[in-house]
mmCIF file of C-alpha atoms in Angstrom:
data_model
loop_
_atom_site.group_PDB
_atom_site.id
_atom_site.type_symbol
_atom_site.label_atom_id
_atom_site.label_comp_id
_atom_site.label_asym_id
_atom_site.label_seq_id
_atom_site.Cartn_x
_atom_site.Cartn_y
_atom_site.Cartn_z
ATOM 1 C CA MET A 115 17.513 5.681 -17.874
ATOM 2 C CA LYS A 116 20.529 7.366 -16.249
ATOM 3 C CA LYS A 117 18.420 10.447 -15.446
ATOM 4 C CA LEU A 118 15.698 8.249 -13.916
ATOM 5 C CA SER A 119 18.251 6.411 -11.762
ATOM 6 C CA THR A 120 19.652 9.735 -10.540
ATOM 7 C CA LEU A 121 16.189 11.000 -9.616
ATOM 8 C CA ILE A 122 15.395 7.783 -7.761
ATOM 9 C CA SER A 123 18.662 8.093 -5.850
ATOM 10 C CA LEU A 124 17.775 11.666 -4.892
ATOM 11 C CA ALA A 125 14.332 10.526 -3.778
ATOM 12 C CA THR A 126 15.951 7.853 -1.631
ATOM 13 C CA LEU A 127 18.178 10.468 0.007
ATOM 14 C CA LEU A 128 15.066 12.446 0.997
ATOM 15 C CA PHE A 129 14.287 9.597 3.341
ATOM 16 C CA PHE A 130 17.573 8.015 4.324
ATOM 17 C CA GLY A 131 19.522 11.259 4.685
ATOM 18 C CA ALA A 132 22.636 10.792 6.766
ATOM 19 C CA ASN A 133 21.474 7.577 8.447
ATOM 20 C CA SER A 134 24.694 5.609 8.892
ATOM 21 C CA LYS A 135 23.087 2.269 9.754
ATOM 22 C CA SER A 136 23.052 -0.148 6.831
ATOM 23 C CA PRO A 137 19.429 -1.088 6.050
ATOM 24 C CA VAL A 138 18.199 -4.617 5.391
ATOM 25 C CA GLU A 139 18.070 -5.669 1.745
ATOM 26 C CA VAL A 140 15.965 -8.488 0.301
ATOM 27 C CA GLU A 141 16.374 -10.189 -3.067
ATOM 28 C CA MET A 142 13.119 -11.209 -4.778
ATOM 29 C CA ILE A 143 13.515 -13.520 -7.759
ATOM 30 C CA THR A 144 10.467 -13.657 -10.040
ATOM 31 C CA ASN A 145 9.821 -15.358 -13.356
ATOM 32 C CA TYR A 146 10.146 -11.859 -14.882
ATOM 33 C CA GLY A 147 13.500 -11.051 -13.296
ATOM 34 C CA THR A 148 15.099 -10.030 -10.006
ATOM 35 C CA ILE A 149 14.032 -7.164 -7.741
ATOM 36 C CA VAL A 150 16.128 -5.994 -4.787
ATOM 37 C CA LEU A 151 14.265 -4.309 -1.941
ATOM 38 C CA ARG A 152 15.636 -2.081 0.800
ATOM 39 C CA LEU A 153 13.603 -2.139 4.023
ATOM 40 C CA TYR A 154 13.066 0.981 6.112
ATOM 41 C CA ASP A 155 14.071 1.076 9.778
ATOM 42 C CA GLU A 156 11.463 3.770 10.463
ATOM 43 C CA THR A 157 8.634 1.216 10.194
ATOM 44 C CA PRO A 158 10.170 -1.571 12.312
ATOM 45 C CA LEU A 159 7.046 -3.694 12.860
ATOM 46 C CA HIS A 160 6.558 -4.126 9.127
ATOM 47 C CA ARG A 161 10.292 -4.509 8.488
ATOM 48 C CA ASP A 162 10.716 -7.268 11.078
ATOM 49 C CA ASN A 163 7.561 -9.085 9.986
ATOM 50 C CA PHE A 164 8.729 -9.083 6.360
ATOM 51 C CA ILE A 165 12.182 -10.382 7.332
ATOM 52 C CA LYS A 166 10.592 -13.186 9.369
ATOM 53 C CA LEU A 167 8.351 -14.236 6.483
ATOM 54 C CA VAL A 168 11.239 -14.133 4.013
ATOM 55 C CA ASP A 169 13.434 -16.232 6.327
ATOM 56 C CA GLU A 170 10.616 -18.771 6.714
ATOM 57 C CA GLY A 171 10.107 -19.044 2.946
ATOM 58 C CA VAL A 172 6.497 -17.889 3.145
ATOM 59 C CA TYR A 173 6.715 -15.917 -0.104
ATOM 60 C CA ASP A 174 8.459 -18.587 -2.170
ATOM 61 C CA SER A 175 6.239 -19.638 -5.107
ATOM 62 C CA LEU A 176 3.424 -17.167 -4.349
ATOM 63 C CA LEU A 177 1.844 -15.165 -7.178
ATOM 64 C CA PHE A 178 1.518 -11.510 -7.947
ATOM 65 C CA HIS A 179 -2.257 -11.896 -7.999
ATOM 66 C CA ARG A 180 -3.300 -8.274 -8.593
ATOM 67 C CA VAL A 181 -1.652 -6.109 -11.231
ATOM 68 C CA ILE A 182 -2.840 -2.663 -12.346
ATOM 69 C CA LYS A 183 -0.714 -0.809 -14.878
ATOM 70 C CA GLY A 184 0.044 2.741 -13.772
ATOM 71 C CA PHE A 185 -0.780 1.837 -10.169
ATOM 72 C CA MET A 186 0.914 -1.140 -8.500
ATOM 73 C CA ILE A 187 1.656 -4.878 -8.439
ATOM 74 C CA GLN A 188 0.416 -6.879 -5.431
ATOM 75 C CA GLY A 189 1.388 -10.275 -4.040
ATOM 76 C CA GLY A 190 1.499 -12.281 -0.853
ATOM 77 C CA ASP A 191 -1.843 -14.120 -0.849
ATOM 78 C CA THR A 192 -0.920 -17.306 1.017
ATOM 79 C CA LYS A 193 -3.344 -19.439 -1.011
ATOM 80 C CA SER A 194 -1.932 -18.341 -4.351
ATOM 81 C CA LYS A 195 0.861 -20.926 -4.439
ATOM 82 C CA HIS A 196 -1.380 -23.725 -5.717
ATOM 83 C CA ALA A 197 -4.426 -21.718 -6.806
ATOM 84 C CA SER A 198 -6.159 -22.583 -10.062
ATOM 85 C CA ASP A 199 -6.495 -19.813 -12.640
ATOM 86 C CA THR A 200 -10.226 -19.506 -11.880
ATOM 87 C CA VAL A 201 -9.901 -18.835 -8.136
ATOM 88 C CA GLN A 202 -10.321 -15.243 -6.978
ATOM 89 C CA LEU A 203 -7.319 -14.283 -4.881
ATOM 90 C CA GLY A 204 -6.576 -11.485 -2.440
ATOM 91 C CA GLY A 205 -8.428 -12.654 0.652
ATOM 92 C CA SER A 206 -5.858 -14.877 2.342
ATOM 93 C CA ASP A 207 -2.917 -14.195 4.630
ATOM 94 C CA LEU A 208 -1.709 -15.363 8.041
ATOM 95 C CA ASN A 209 -3.983 -15.002 11.053
ATOM 96 C CA TYR A 210 -2.747 -11.668 12.405
ATOM 97 C CA GLN A 211 -2.419 -8.033 11.400
ATOM 98 C CA ILE A 212 0.401 -5.528 11.790
ATOM 99 C CA PRO A 213 -0.395 -2.236 13.553
ATOM 100 C CA ALA A 214 -0.316 0.728 11.171
ATOM 101 C CA GLU A 215 2.979 2.626 10.942
ATOM 102 C CA PHE A 216 3.013 6.040 9.260
ATOM 103 C CA HIS A 217 6.065 8.251 8.902
ATOM 104 C CA PRO A 218 5.989 11.811 7.508
ATOM 105 C CA ASP A 219 9.001 11.184 5.262
ATOM 106 C CA LEU A 220 7.586 8.057 3.627
ATOM 107 C CA PHE A 221 5.447 8.495 0.533
ATOM 108 C CA HIS A 222 4.211 6.436 -2.413
ATOM 109 C CA LYS A 223 6.869 7.288 -4.995
ATOM 110 C CA LYS A 224 7.577 4.815 -7.787
ATOM 111 C CA GLY A 225 9.213 1.640 -6.448
ATOM 112 C CA VAL A 226 7.895 1.908 -2.899
ATOM 113 C CA LEU A 227 7.075 -1.303 -1.000
ATOM 114 C CA ALA A 228 3.961 -1.084 1.176
ATOM 115 C CA ALA A 229 1.480 -3.299 2.998
ATOM 116 C CA ALA A 230 -1.968 -4.111 1.681
ATOM 117 C CA ARG A 231 -4.873 -4.017 4.114
ATOM 118 C CA THR A 232 -8.598 -4.331 4.514
ATOM 119 C CA GLY A 233 -10.790 -1.347 5.369
ATOM 120 C CA ASN A 234 -10.425 -1.971 9.098
ATOM 121 C CA PRO A 235 -10.854 1.089 11.383
ATOM 122 C CA ALA A 236 -7.313 0.813 12.772
ATOM 123 C CA ARG A 237 -5.765 0.717 9.262
ATOM 124 C CA ALA A 238 -3.811 -2.361 10.374
ATOM 125 C CA SER A 239 -1.873 -4.129 7.627
ATOM 126 C CA SER A 240 -2.163 -7.604 6.177
ATOM 127 C CA SER A 241 0.350 -10.004 7.665
ATOM 128 C CA THR A 242 1.660 -11.117 4.259
ATOM 129 C CA GLN A 243 0.173 -9.134 1.370
ATOM 130 C CA PHE A 244 2.248 -6.289 -0.035
ATOM 131 C CA TYR A 245 2.398 -4.109 -3.122
ATOM 132 C CA ILE A 246 5.103 -2.348 -5.100
ATOM 133 C CA VAL A 247 4.168 1.003 -6.608
ATOM 134 C CA GLN A 248 4.511 1.708 -10.306
ATOM 135 C CA GLY A 249 2.349 4.817 -10.467
ATOM 136 C CA ILE A 250 2.329 7.621 -13.012
ATOM 137 C CA ILE A 251 3.992 11.008 -13.444
ATOM 138 C CA HIS A 252 1.962 13.794 -11.812
ATOM 139 C CA THR A 253 1.358 17.502 -12.319
ATOM 140 C CA ASP A 254 0.593 20.118 -9.674
ATOM 141 C CA SER A 255 -3.058 19.869 -10.654
ATOM 142 C CA SER A 256 -3.211 16.085 -10.253
ATOM 143 C CA LEU A 257 -1.320 16.324 -6.959
ATOM 144 C CA ASP A 258 -3.877 18.822 -5.654
ATOM 145 C CA HIS A 259 -6.611 16.360 -6.633
ATOM 146 C CA ASN A 260 -4.797 13.517 -4.900
ATOM 147 C CA GLN A 261 -4.309 15.633 -1.800
ATOM 148 C CA GLY A 262 -8.074 15.931 -1.665
ATOM 149 C CA ARG A 263 -8.405 12.151 -1.932
ATOM 150 C CA ILE A 264 -5.922 11.670 0.920
ATOM 151 C CA ASN A 265 -7.930 13.961 3.174
ATOM 152 C CA LYS A 266 -11.202 12.243 2.282
ATOM 153 C CA MET A 267 -9.716 8.936 3.416
ATOM 154 C CA LEU A 268 -8.347 10.556 6.560
ATOM 155 C CA ALA A 269 -11.720 12.160 7.288
ATOM 156 C CA ARG A 270 -13.426 8.795 7.009
ATOM 157 C CA HIS A 271 -10.800 7.169 9.246
ATOM 158 C CA TYR A 272 -11.155 9.741 12.010
ATOM 159 C CA ALA A 273 -14.937 9.787 11.723
ATOM 160 C CA VAL A 274 -15.194 5.988 11.998
ATOM 161 C CA ASN A 275 -13.090 6.161 15.162
ATOM 162 C CA ASP A 276 -14.945 9.142 16.684
ATOM 163 C CA PRO A 277 -16.695 7.996 19.909
ATOM 164 C CA GLU A 278 -19.524 10.443 19.244
ATOM 165 C CA LEU A 279 -20.411 8.602 16.041
ATOM 166 C CA LYS A 280 -20.212 5.097 17.510
ATOM 167 C CA PRO A 281 -23.982 4.838 18.276
ATOM 168 C CA LEU A 282 -24.809 5.670 14.650
ATOM 169 C CA ILE A 283 -22.212 3.237 13.300
ATOM 170 C CA ASP A 284 -23.450 0.498 15.661
ATOM 171 C CA SER A 285 -27.034 1.138 14.569
ATOM 172 C CA LEU A 286 -26.012 0.743 10.935
ATOM 173 C CA ALA A 287 -24.272 -2.546 11.727
ATOM 174 C CA SER A 288 -27.376 -3.763 13.544
ATOM 175 C CA ALA A 289 -29.642 -2.803 10.632
ATOM 176 C CA ARG A 290 -27.400 -4.705 8.225
ATOM 177 C CA THR A 291 -27.439 -7.756 10.494
ATOM 178 C CA LYS A 292 -31.242 -7.658 10.591
ATOM 179 C CA LYS A 293 -31.315 -7.141 6.804
ATOM 180 C CA ASP A 294 -33.465 -4.057 7.275
ATOM 181 C CA SER A 295 -32.823 -2.464 3.881
ATOM 182 C CA ILE A 296 -34.764 0.748 4.537
ATOM 183 C CA GLN A 297 -33.065 1.502 7.850
ATOM 184 C CA THR A 298 -29.703 0.497 6.401
ATOM 185 C CA LYS A 299 -30.068 3.005 3.565
ATOM 186 C CA VAL A 300 -31.181 5.837 5.866
ATOM 187 C CA LEU A 301 -28.311 5.306 8.311
ATOM 188 C CA ASN A 302 -25.743 4.723 5.575
ATOM 189 C CA ASP A 303 -26.768 7.928 3.786
ATOM 190 C CA SER A 304 -26.473 9.843 7.049
ATOM 191 C CA LEU A 305 -22.996 8.498 7.701
ATOM 192 C CA GLN A 306 -21.828 9.232 4.170
ATOM 193 C CA MET A 307 -22.859 12.869 4.582
ATOM 194 C CA ILE A 308 -20.937 13.037 7.853
ATOM 195 C CA TYR A 309 -17.839 11.504 6.235
ATOM 196 C CA GLU A 310 -17.981 14.081 3.436
ATOM 197 C CA THR A 311 -17.995 17.031 5.833
ATOM 198 C CA TYR A 312 -16.003 15.668 8.797
ATOM 199 C CA ASP A 313 -13.252 18.091 9.760
ATOM 200 C CA LYS A 314 -12.125 17.177 13.272
ATOM 201 C CA PHE A 315 -8.592 16.289 12.193
ATOM 202 C CA GLU A 316 -5.481 18.026 10.860
ATOM 203 C CA THR A 317 -5.654 18.025 7.074
ATOM 204 C CA TYR A 318 -2.666 16.698 5.163
ATOM 205 C CA GLN A 319 -0.568 18.761 2.766
ATOM 206 C CA ILE A 320 1.736 16.937 0.344
ATOM 207 C CA PRO A 321 5.221 18.330 1.114
ATOM 208 C CA GLU A 322 6.959 20.225 -1.687
ATOM 209 C CA ALA A 323 9.861 17.764 -1.702
ATOM 210 C CA HIS A 324 7.431 14.878 -2.244
ATOM 211 C CA ARG A 325 5.633 16.822 -4.965
ATOM 212 C CA GLU A 326 8.862 17.237 -6.913
ATOM 213 C CA VAL A 327 9.522 13.490 -6.802
ATOM 214 C CA TYR A 328 5.975 12.714 -7.922
ATOM 215 C CA LYS A 329 6.426 15.120 -10.843
ATOM 216 C CA GLN A 330 9.782 13.620 -11.830
ATOM 217 C CA ILE A 331 9.559 9.829 -11.289
ATOM 218 C CA GLY A 332 5.867 9.319 -10.448
ATOM 219 C CA GLY A 333 3.938 7.326 -7.901
ATOM 220 C CA THR A 334 0.481 6.933 -6.332
ATOM 221 C CA PRO A 335 0.116 9.866 -3.917
ATOM 222 C CA HIS A 336 -3.524 9.270 -2.929
ATOM 223 C CA LEU A 337 -2.367 6.362 -0.732
ATOM 224 C CA ASP A 338 -0.043 8.536 1.396
ATOM 225 C CA GLN A 339 -0.602 8.440 5.168
ATOM 226 C CA ASN A 340 -3.247 5.748 4.740
ATOM 227 C CA TYR A 341 -1.185 2.630 3.935
ATOM 228 C CA SER A 342 2.004 1.599 5.737
ATOM 229 C CA ILE A 343 5.200 1.898 3.682
ATOM 230 C CA PHE A 344 8.192 -0.192 4.719
ATOM 231 C CA GLY A 345 10.703 -0.305 1.881
ATOM 232 C CA GLU A 346 11.584 0.452 -1.725
ATOM 233 C CA VAL A 347 13.067 -1.094 -4.850
ATOM 234 C CA ILE A 348 16.760 -0.309 -5.250
ATOM 235 C CA SER A 349 17.306 -2.598 -8.240
ATOM 236 C CA GLY A 350 14.837 -4.034 -10.721
ATOM 237 C CA LEU A 351 12.390 -1.213 -11.453
ATOM 238 C CA ALA A 352 12.327 -2.424 -15.060
ATOM 239 C CA VAL A 353 11.050 -5.760 -13.741
ATOM 240 C CA VAL A 354 8.261 -3.953 -11.886
ATOM 241 C CA ASP A 355 7.348 -2.159 -15.126
ATOM 242 C CA SER A 356 7.342 -5.452 -17.027
ATOM 243 C CA ILE A 357 5.055 -7.105 -14.505
ATOM 244 C CA ALA A 358 2.762 -4.069 -14.434
ATOM 245 C CA SER A 359 2.369 -4.354 -18.223
ATOM 246 C CA VAL A 360 1.148 -7.970 -18.351
ATOM 247 C CA GLN A 361 -2.323 -8.765 -19.633
ATOM 248 C CA THR A 362 -4.890 -9.248 -16.894
ATOM 249 C CA LYS A 363 -8.430 -10.515 -16.460
ATOM 250 C CA VAL A 364 -11.139 -9.615 -13.972
ATOM 251 C CA PRO A 365 -10.336 -8.826 -11.177
ATOM 252 C CA ASP A 366 -6.847 -7.583 -12.191
ATOM 253 C CA ARG A 367 -5.255 -11.038 -12.086
ATOM 254 C CA PRO A 368 -2.526 -11.721 -14.670
ATOM 255 C CA ILE A 369 -3.612 -14.115 -17.410
ATOM 256 C CA ALA A 370 -0.148 -15.712 -17.427
ATOM 257 C CA GLU A 371 1.330 -16.450 -14.004
ATOM 258 C CA VAL A 372 3.647 -13.879 -12.438
ATOM 259 C CA ARG A 373 5.331 -15.828 -9.672
ATOM 260 C CA ILE A 374 7.775 -15.073 -6.865
ATOM 261 C CA LEU A 375 10.258 -17.914 -7.244
ATOM 262 C CA SER A 376 12.130 -17.104 -4.051
ATOM 263 C CA MET A 377 13.098 -14.379 -1.608
ATOM 264 C CA ARG A 378 16.118 -14.091 0.635
ATOM 265 C CA VAL A 379 17.730 -11.508 2.872
ATOM 266 C CA VAL A 380 21.017 -10.506 1.273
ATOM 267 C CA SER A 381 22.061 -7.816 3.752
ATOM 268 C CA ARG A 382 21.044 -7.276 7.364
#
């Protein structure tokens, strides 16, 4: 455990460096224990939104509604506070999104706090839903594979936002609206082929420093540069591991409730 703590501290220094400003810290009390989060100043829109929600008590009594061992734990669905155990969660937040914020030094190492989102073209984040990474230990081979996954997601993002492809994308949307299954399949197949070969963007290479952290403490690298990261766990990683290990049912919802009892800003 001491070695793991040292590695996590070194990983933190990769980002914070010599930054002298004291970052904001948030205490999250769950029915599995307490997690302390440090928020990053380099993604200020997400940081300030999270602080506002914590101050307003939005997260108090919400569930961790999606848990996948070896991947992440997700919470923040605003309807989860009083939801029955048969309701499918994950589709509710407040009526706004946060513009995407990506930073080259932020990556999905174990313990990272990041924003969930839909598949919207702008990659804008959910107003309330977040996840904490558990992840797995990686090898150079698995990191190469994940690098490929990152670039596939980036290719799709840039293709969807390419003005030259807008007529084709609009035609597909129209075919779906008209429930024209044949035309929908033809257009969808065409777009999928374009997404697979699209190369009008700068491909991403996982930095060597990030690779070393992924090989030592783990994480979920395929999400890098596609989901906005805005903090990390500085105390309570064992709690994250405990939550990630609970029994779940379809679709990844814990059988026994995992609840955020309260959150508060403890340092700002």
